[in-house]
Amino acid sequence: MSNPTALAVRDPWALVPSLGNLDAYISAVNRLPMLTPEEELSFARRLRESGDLEAAGRLVLSHLRLVVSISRQYLGYGLPQGDLIQEGNVGLMKAVKRYDPEQGVRLVSYAMHWIKAEIHEYILKNWRMVKVATTKAQRKLFFNLRSMKHSLKEEAAEGQTHRNTLTESELEHVARELNVKREEVLEMETRMAGGDVALEPQGEDDGEQAFAPIAYLADERHEPTRVLESRSRDELAGNGLARALDVLDERSRRIVEERWLKVNDDNSGGMTLHELAAEYGVSAERIRQIEVAAMKKMKKALVAA
């Protein structure tokens, strides 16, 4: 059934606030109505056949929450979520422009790759620009620590001692002088000493040496496709299996349950082919044939569902 809210707004973008207020934006996009498969197909055809910009807007709006979900997987790189969402939205719009509804693939599956590609590119471009210090207090510590380390290095040079890290006594001295905790000084020194890490493979080696952080940028625990796959497996294991068993006659259902679904207290399975053959007065081969036919019926029922 068509969603009246999704179709009634003349300017659908009026529903989405600016990314300047991230909480309001996320709350708004999560309330936006999602399109039914029929609506999605209709809008996608209108866009592809006549370049209907309103149809494109509907498709983009209904998938903004997907961009928000994907952006959360990349929060560990020191970049603002608002910027990640903005880049992901660019990928979403590119996906909508290139989407072919006749391929039999839902837009959510197609768009996911474009969204991630844009976010990956943004992270790569900005990786070296991520600030070492992200708060006012950290920035103050950063500059003061740099100045003090420079002075300590000059003193060490006079004593012909060459080193890059602070000693325990120097850590205590710096923390006392700057009125911060020793742990904060140590953490900032570690940040300052850290080198750049290449996110993409260097060179043309396609072997194991080419494996770089870009391959595992995302937090896979919340990856939308994995979440959907998990839900789908749970559905098939529960309601889906029950519906599939319902299409079988009594004998076929019992054979399937005994052969595949029954577990005894000693972790052994149900009855064997020969035991079922003896009970029904047929050959073991006949029981196997009934089992194969039942499995085909169940598979067909699951696909139809």
Tab-separated table of C-alpha atoms in Angstrom:
chain	number	residue	atom	x	y	z
A	1	MET	CA	0.000	0.000	0.000
A	2	SER	CA	1.334	3.462	-0.878
A	3	ASN	CA	2.498	5.614	2.000
A	4	PRO	CA	0.524	8.889	1.834
A	5	THR	CA	3.141	10.804	3.805
A	6	ALA	CA	5.829	9.867	1.322
A	7	LEU	CA	3.791	11.208	-1.565
A	8	ALA	CA	2.028	14.222	-0.067
A	9	VAL	CA	4.969	16.568	0.561
A	10	ARG	CA	5.557	18.890	-2.379
A	11	ASP	CA	9.165	19.639	-1.385
A	12	PRO	CA	10.456	16.472	0.337
A	13	TRP	CA	13.790	18.129	1.225
A	14	ALA	CA	11.913	20.483	3.550
A	15	LEU	CA	11.594	17.515	5.922
A	16	VAL	CA	15.368	17.334	6.455
A	17	PRO	CA	17.105	19.911	8.699
A	18	SER	CA	20.657	21.129	8.151
A	19	LEU	CA	23.575	18.910	9.104
A	20	GLY	CA	24.655	21.774	11.355
A	21	ASN	CA	22.397	20.256	14.016
A	22	LEU	CA	23.459	16.621	13.772
A	23	ASP	CA	21.055	15.254	16.391
A	24	ALA	CA	18.075	16.947	14.745
A	25	TYR	CA	19.191	15.715	11.328
A	26	ILE	CA	19.542	12.088	12.443
A	27	SER	CA	16.219	12.219	14.261
A	28	ALA	CA	14.518	13.659	11.163
A	29	VAL	CA	15.901	11.142	8.664
A	30	ASN	CA	14.965	8.245	10.938
A	31	ARG	CA	11.368	9.497	10.879
A	32	LEU	CA	11.223	9.808	7.099
A	33	PRO	CA	8.853	7.241	5.577
A	34	MET	CA	10.441	4.347	3.739
A	35	LEU	CA	9.270	3.363	0.273
A	36	THR	CA	7.566	0.077	-0.458
A	37	PRO	CA	9.194	-2.067	-3.181
A	38	GLU	CA	6.416	-0.994	-5.559
A	39	GLU	CA	6.974	2.721	-4.846
A	40	GLU	CA	10.732	2.337	-5.212
A	41	LEU	CA	10.324	0.601	-8.570
A	42	SER	CA	7.893	3.269	-9.775
A	43	PHE	CA	10.114	6.202	-8.783
A	44	ALA	CA	13.241	4.521	-10.198
A	45	ARG	CA	11.521	3.962	-13.551
A	46	ARG	CA	10.312	7.569	-13.647
A	47	LEU	CA	13.847	8.799	-13.007
A	48	ARG	CA	15.433	6.478	-15.563
A	49	GLU	CA	12.864	7.050	-18.301
A	50	SER	CA	12.169	10.781	-17.963
A	51	GLY	CA	14.790	12.208	-15.592
A	52	ASP	CA	12.122	13.011	-12.984
A	53	LEU	CA	13.989	14.938	-10.251
A	54	GLU	CA	11.115	14.609	-7.794
A	55	ALA	CA	11.327	10.826	-8.114
A	56	ALA	CA	15.092	11.043	-7.518
A	57	GLY	CA	14.437	13.074	-4.375
A	58	ARG	CA	12.045	10.452	-3.024
A	59	LEU	CA	14.602	7.708	-3.594
A	60	VAL	CA	17.370	9.672	-1.891
A	61	LEU	CA	15.238	10.699	1.082
A	62	SER	CA	14.085	7.179	1.821
A	63	HIS	CA	17.713	6.021	2.088
A	64	LEU	CA	19.245	8.844	4.148
A	65	ARG	CA	18.970	6.690	7.265
A	66	LEU	CA	21.179	4.108	5.531
A	67	VAL	CA	23.923	6.725	5.152
A	68	VAL	CA	23.666	7.604	8.849
A	69	SER	CA	23.953	3.925	9.770
A	70	ILE	CA	27.014	3.389	7.569
A	71	SER	CA	28.702	6.588	8.782
A	72	ARG	CA	28.740	5.242	12.359
A	73	GLN	CA	31.163	2.531	11.274
A	74	TYR	CA	33.844	5.147	10.521
A	75	LEU	CA	33.758	7.287	13.669
A	76	GLY	CA	37.127	6.039	14.894
A	77	TYR	CA	39.146	8.170	12.454
A	78	GLY	CA	38.792	11.550	14.117
A	79	LEU	CA	36.527	12.965	11.423
A	80	PRO	CA	33.162	14.621	12.205
A	81	GLN	CA	30.151	12.390	11.650
A	82	GLY	CA	28.405	15.250	9.876
A	83	ASP	CA	31.158	15.294	7.247
A	84	LEU	CA	31.014	11.516	6.886
A	85	ILE	CA	27.240	11.698	6.387
A	86	GLN	CA	27.624	14.478	3.832
A	87	GLU	CA	30.103	12.439	1.805
A	88	GLY	CA	27.921	9.353	2.128
A	89	ASN	CA	24.960	11.348	0.812
A	90	VAL	CA	27.006	12.210	-2.267
A	91	GLY	CA	27.578	8.497	-2.818
A	92	LEU	CA	23.861	7.842	-2.331
A	93	MET	CA	22.947	10.412	-4.992
A	94	LYS	CA	25.442	8.881	-7.411
A	95	ALA	CA	23.896	5.469	-6.764
A	96	VAL	CA	20.367	6.771	-7.379
A	97	LYS	CA	21.491	8.351	-10.657
A	98	ARG	CA	22.997	5.068	-11.898
A	99	TYR	CA	20.449	2.655	-10.444
A	100	ASP	CA	18.722	0.321	-12.901
A	101	PRO	CA	15.454	-0.986	-11.399
A	102	GLU	CA	15.179	-3.699	-14.037
A	103	GLN	CA	18.198	-5.587	-12.638
A	104	GLY	CA	16.073	-7.048	-9.826
A	105	VAL	CA	18.252	-5.605	-7.042
A	106	ARG	CA	16.893	-3.321	-4.319
A	107	LEU	CA	18.376	0.163	-4.186
A	108	VAL	CA	19.584	-0.360	-0.601
A	109	SER	CA	21.988	-3.105	-1.745
A	110	TYR	CA	23.216	-1.117	-4.736
A	111	ALA	CA	23.634	2.186	-2.884
A	112	MET	CA	25.646	0.681	-0.041
A	113	HIS	CA	28.747	0.278	-2.201
A	114	TRP	CA	28.596	3.847	-3.525
A	115	ILE	CA	28.111	5.287	-0.035
A	116	LYS	CA	31.104	3.396	1.348
A	117	ALA	CA	33.253	4.338	-1.657
A	118	GLU	CA	32.665	8.057	-1.079
A	119	ILE	CA	33.347	7.789	2.656
A	120	HIS	CA	36.533	5.796	2.010
A	121	GLU	CA	37.770	8.425	-0.434
A	122	TYR	CA	37.019	11.200	2.056
A	123	ILE	CA	38.931	9.423	4.834
A	124	LEU	CA	41.913	8.861	2.551
A	125	LYS	CA	42.020	12.525	1.521
A	126	ASN	CA	41.739	13.779	5.086
A	127	TRP	CA	43.737	11.164	6.991
A	128	ARG	CA	46.855	13.356	7.247
A	129	MET	CA	44.717	16.346	8.239
A	130	VAL	CA	43.189	14.719	11.327
A	131	LYS	CA	44.179	16.852	14.296
A	132	VAL	CA	46.536	15.459	16.917
A	133	ALA	CA	44.687	17.582	19.477
A	134	THR	CA	40.915	17.850	19.166
A	135	THR	CA	39.943	19.905	22.232
A	136	LYS	CA	41.072	23.291	23.539
A	137	ALA	CA	42.844	21.696	26.506
A	138	GLN	CA	44.601	19.177	24.247
A	139	ARG	CA	45.713	21.923	21.858
A	140	LYS	CA	47.182	23.907	24.759
A	141	LEU	CA	49.008	20.811	26.011
A	142	PHE	CA	50.187	20.014	22.495
A	143	PHE	CA	51.877	23.373	21.919
A	144	ASN	CA	53.249	23.688	25.460
A	145	LEU	CA	54.633	20.155	25.342
A	146	ARG	CA	56.313	20.801	22.008
A	147	SER	CA	57.951	23.904	23.420
A	148	MET	CA	59.128	22.152	26.585
A	149	LYS	CA	60.403	19.119	24.671
A	150	HIS	CA	62.415	21.450	22.439
A	151	SER	CA	64.033	23.007	25.508
A	152	LEU	CA	64.732	19.592	27.024
A	153	LYS	CA	66.313	18.408	23.761
A	154	GLU	CA	68.631	21.428	23.734
A	155	GLU	CA	69.686	20.656	27.299
A	156	ALA	CA	70.226	16.997	26.386
A	157	ALA	CA	72.302	18.016	23.353
A	158	GLU	CA	74.675	19.911	25.616
A	159	GLY	CA	75.134	16.701	27.610
A	160	GLN	CA	75.634	14.713	24.387
A	161	THR	CA	72.510	12.619	25.073
A	162	HIS	CA	70.299	11.879	22.066
A	163	ARG	CA	66.740	10.637	22.604
A	164	ASN	CA	63.207	11.413	21.433
A	165	THR	CA	61.109	10.381	24.424
A	166	LEU	CA	60.808	11.880	27.883
A	167	THR	CA	62.240	10.144	30.914
A	168	GLU	CA	60.100	9.441	33.963
A	169	SER	CA	61.494	12.458	35.815
A	170	GLU	CA	60.876	14.680	32.774
A	171	LEU	CA	57.298	13.421	32.503
A	172	GLU	CA	56.708	14.353	36.130
A	173	HIS	CA	58.340	17.743	35.600
A	174	VAL	CA	56.248	18.568	32.513
A	175	ALA	CA	53.017	17.450	34.165
A	176	ARG	CA	53.785	19.598	37.213
A	177	GLU	CA	54.729	22.647	35.135
A	178	LEU	CA	51.655	22.412	32.899
A	179	ASN	CA	49.332	21.458	35.750
A	180	VAL	CA	48.035	18.319	34.026
A	181	LYS	CA	48.102	14.630	34.824
A	182	ARG	CA	51.183	12.575	33.985
A	183	GLU	CA	48.982	10.240	31.897
A	184	GLU	CA	47.804	13.176	29.750
A	185	VAL	CA	51.388	14.165	28.993
A	186	LEU	CA	52.267	10.578	28.118
A	187	GLU	CA	49.239	10.220	25.819
A	188	MET	CA	50.004	13.478	23.994
A	189	GLU	CA	53.654	12.528	23.577
A	190	THR	CA	52.556	9.204	22.073
A	191	ARG	CA	50.271	11.020	19.633
A	192	MET	CA	53.031	13.419	18.634
A	193	ALA	CA	55.491	10.565	18.109
A	194	GLY	CA	53.110	8.547	15.949
A	195	GLY	CA	53.906	8.335	12.267
A	196	ASP	CA	51.556	8.394	9.319
A	197	VAL	CA	50.014	5.081	8.302
A	198	ALA	CA	49.262	4.370	4.656
A	199	LEU	CA	45.618	3.371	4.359
A	200	GLU	CA	46.035	1.973	0.850
A	201	PRO	CA	48.515	-0.651	-0.423
A	202	GLN	CA	51.814	0.803	-1.568
A	203	GLY	CA	53.213	-0.414	-4.887
A	204	GLU	CA	51.652	-2.907	-7.278
A	205	ASP	CA	51.978	-6.054	-5.173
A	206	ASP	CA	48.658	-7.898	-5.104
A	207	GLY	CA	49.786	-10.434	-2.508
A	208	GLU	CA	49.528	-10.375	1.270
A	209	GLN	CA	51.857	-7.371	1.504
A	210	ALA	CA	49.242	-5.307	-0.341
A	211	PHE	CA	46.722	-5.765	2.476
A	212	ALA	CA	46.310	-2.347	4.109
A	213	PRO	CA	43.947	-0.670	6.643
A	214	ILE	CA	41.566	0.452	3.879
A	215	ALA	CA	40.421	-3.179	3.729
A	216	TYR	CA	39.129	-3.042	7.273
A	217	LEU	CA	38.115	0.585	7.797
A	218	ALA	CA	34.555	-0.256	8.805
A	219	ASP	CA	33.292	-1.730	12.039
A	220	GLU	CA	31.719	-4.911	10.660
A	221	ARG	CA	29.538	-5.467	13.735
A	222	HIS	CA	27.085	-2.826	12.560
A	223	GLU	CA	27.512	-3.266	8.812
A	224	PRO	CA	23.955	-3.008	7.367
A	225	THR	CA	24.230	-6.024	5.066
A	226	ARG	CA	25.421	-8.219	7.945
A	227	VAL	CA	22.562	-6.994	10.133
A	228	LEU	CA	20.054	-7.741	7.369
A	229	GLU	CA	21.611	-11.156	6.720
A	230	SER	CA	21.447	-11.989	10.425
A	231	ARG	CA	17.783	-10.989	10.592
A	232	SER	CA	17.068	-13.004	7.469
A	233	ARG	CA	18.741	-16.097	8.946
A	234	ASP	CA	16.751	-15.719	12.158
A	235	GLU	CA	13.550	-15.375	10.163
A	236	LEU	CA	14.304	-18.461	8.061
A	237	ALA	CA	15.253	-20.481	11.132
A	238	GLY	CA	12.011	-19.551	12.861
A	239	ASN	CA	8.900	-18.565	10.929
A	240	GLY	CA	10.390	-19.494	7.544
A	241	LEU	CA	11.046	-23.094	8.548
A	242	ALA	CA	7.574	-23.449	10.053
A	243	ARG	CA	5.967	-22.156	6.830
A	244	ALA	CA	8.083	-24.501	4.726
A	245	LEU	CA	7.094	-27.533	6.814
A	246	ASP	CA	3.427	-26.590	6.490
A	247	VAL	CA	3.474	-27.255	2.721
A	248	LEU	CA	4.375	-30.932	3.265
A	249	ASP	CA	2.035	-33.838	3.751
A	250	GLU	CA	2.141	-35.652	7.090
A	251	ARG	CA	4.497	-38.437	5.985
A	252	SER	CA	6.970	-36.123	4.222
A	253	ARG	CA	7.011	-33.754	7.171
A	254	ARG	CA	7.754	-36.544	9.643
A	255	ILE	CA	10.576	-37.884	7.471
A	256	VAL	CA	12.193	-34.428	7.262
A	257	GLU	CA	11.786	-33.821	10.995
A	258	GLU	CA	13.236	-37.227	11.900
A	259	ARG	CA	16.113	-36.952	9.470
A	260	TRP	CA	17.122	-33.288	9.966
A	261	LEU	CA	15.421	-31.601	12.892
A	262	LYS	CA	15.252	-34.114	15.707
A	263	VAL	CA	17.994	-34.248	18.340
A	264	ASN	CA	17.847	-36.790	21.157
A	265	ASP	CA	19.146	-36.321	24.683
A	266	ASP	CA	22.398	-38.092	23.749
A	267	ASN	CA	22.901	-35.611	20.842
A	268	SER	CA	22.129	-38.322	18.301
A	269	GLY	CA	19.791	-37.594	15.414
A	270	GLY	CA	16.420	-39.042	14.607
A	271	MET	CA	15.558	-42.200	12.707
A	272	THR	CA	17.674	-43.594	9.866
A	273	LEU	CA	16.428	-44.279	6.327
A	274	HIS	CA	16.164	-47.983	7.094
A	275	GLU	CA	14.208	-47.399	10.323
A	276	LEU	CA	11.717	-45.155	8.513
A	277	ALA	CA	11.512	-47.637	5.624
A	278	ALA	CA	10.608	-50.431	8.031
A	279	GLU	CA	7.929	-48.278	9.703
A	280	TYR	CA	6.255	-47.295	6.436
A	281	GLY	CA	6.756	-50.660	4.716
A	282	VAL	CA	8.771	-49.284	1.782
A	283	SER	CA	12.412	-49.400	0.711
A	284	ALA	CA	15.078	-47.100	2.080
A	285	GLU	CA	15.525	-45.701	-1.431
A	286	ARG	CA	11.849	-44.708	-1.486
A	287	ILE	CA	12.253	-42.847	1.812
A	288	ARG	CA	15.251	-41.025	0.336
A	289	GLN	CA	13.201	-40.028	-2.728
A	290	ILE	CA	10.407	-38.675	-0.505
A	291	GLU	CA	12.988	-36.744	1.498
A	292	VAL	CA	14.511	-35.167	-1.641
A	293	ALA	CA	11.078	-34.184	-2.978
A	294	ALA	CA	10.126	-32.696	0.396
A	295	MET	CA	13.299	-30.617	0.480
A	296	LYS	CA	12.541	-29.209	-2.983
A	297	LYS	CA	9.021	-28.249	-1.864
A	298	MET	CA	10.383	-26.531	1.236
A	299	LYS	CA	13.005	-24.624	-0.763
A	300	LYS	CA	10.346	-23.422	-3.191
A	301	ALA	CA	8.153	-22.285	-0.298
A	302	LEU	CA	11.032	-20.358	1.272
A	303	VAL	CA	11.910	-18.618	-2.002
A	304	ALA	CA	8.285	-17.656	-2.579
A	305	ALA	CA	8.078	-16.191	0.921
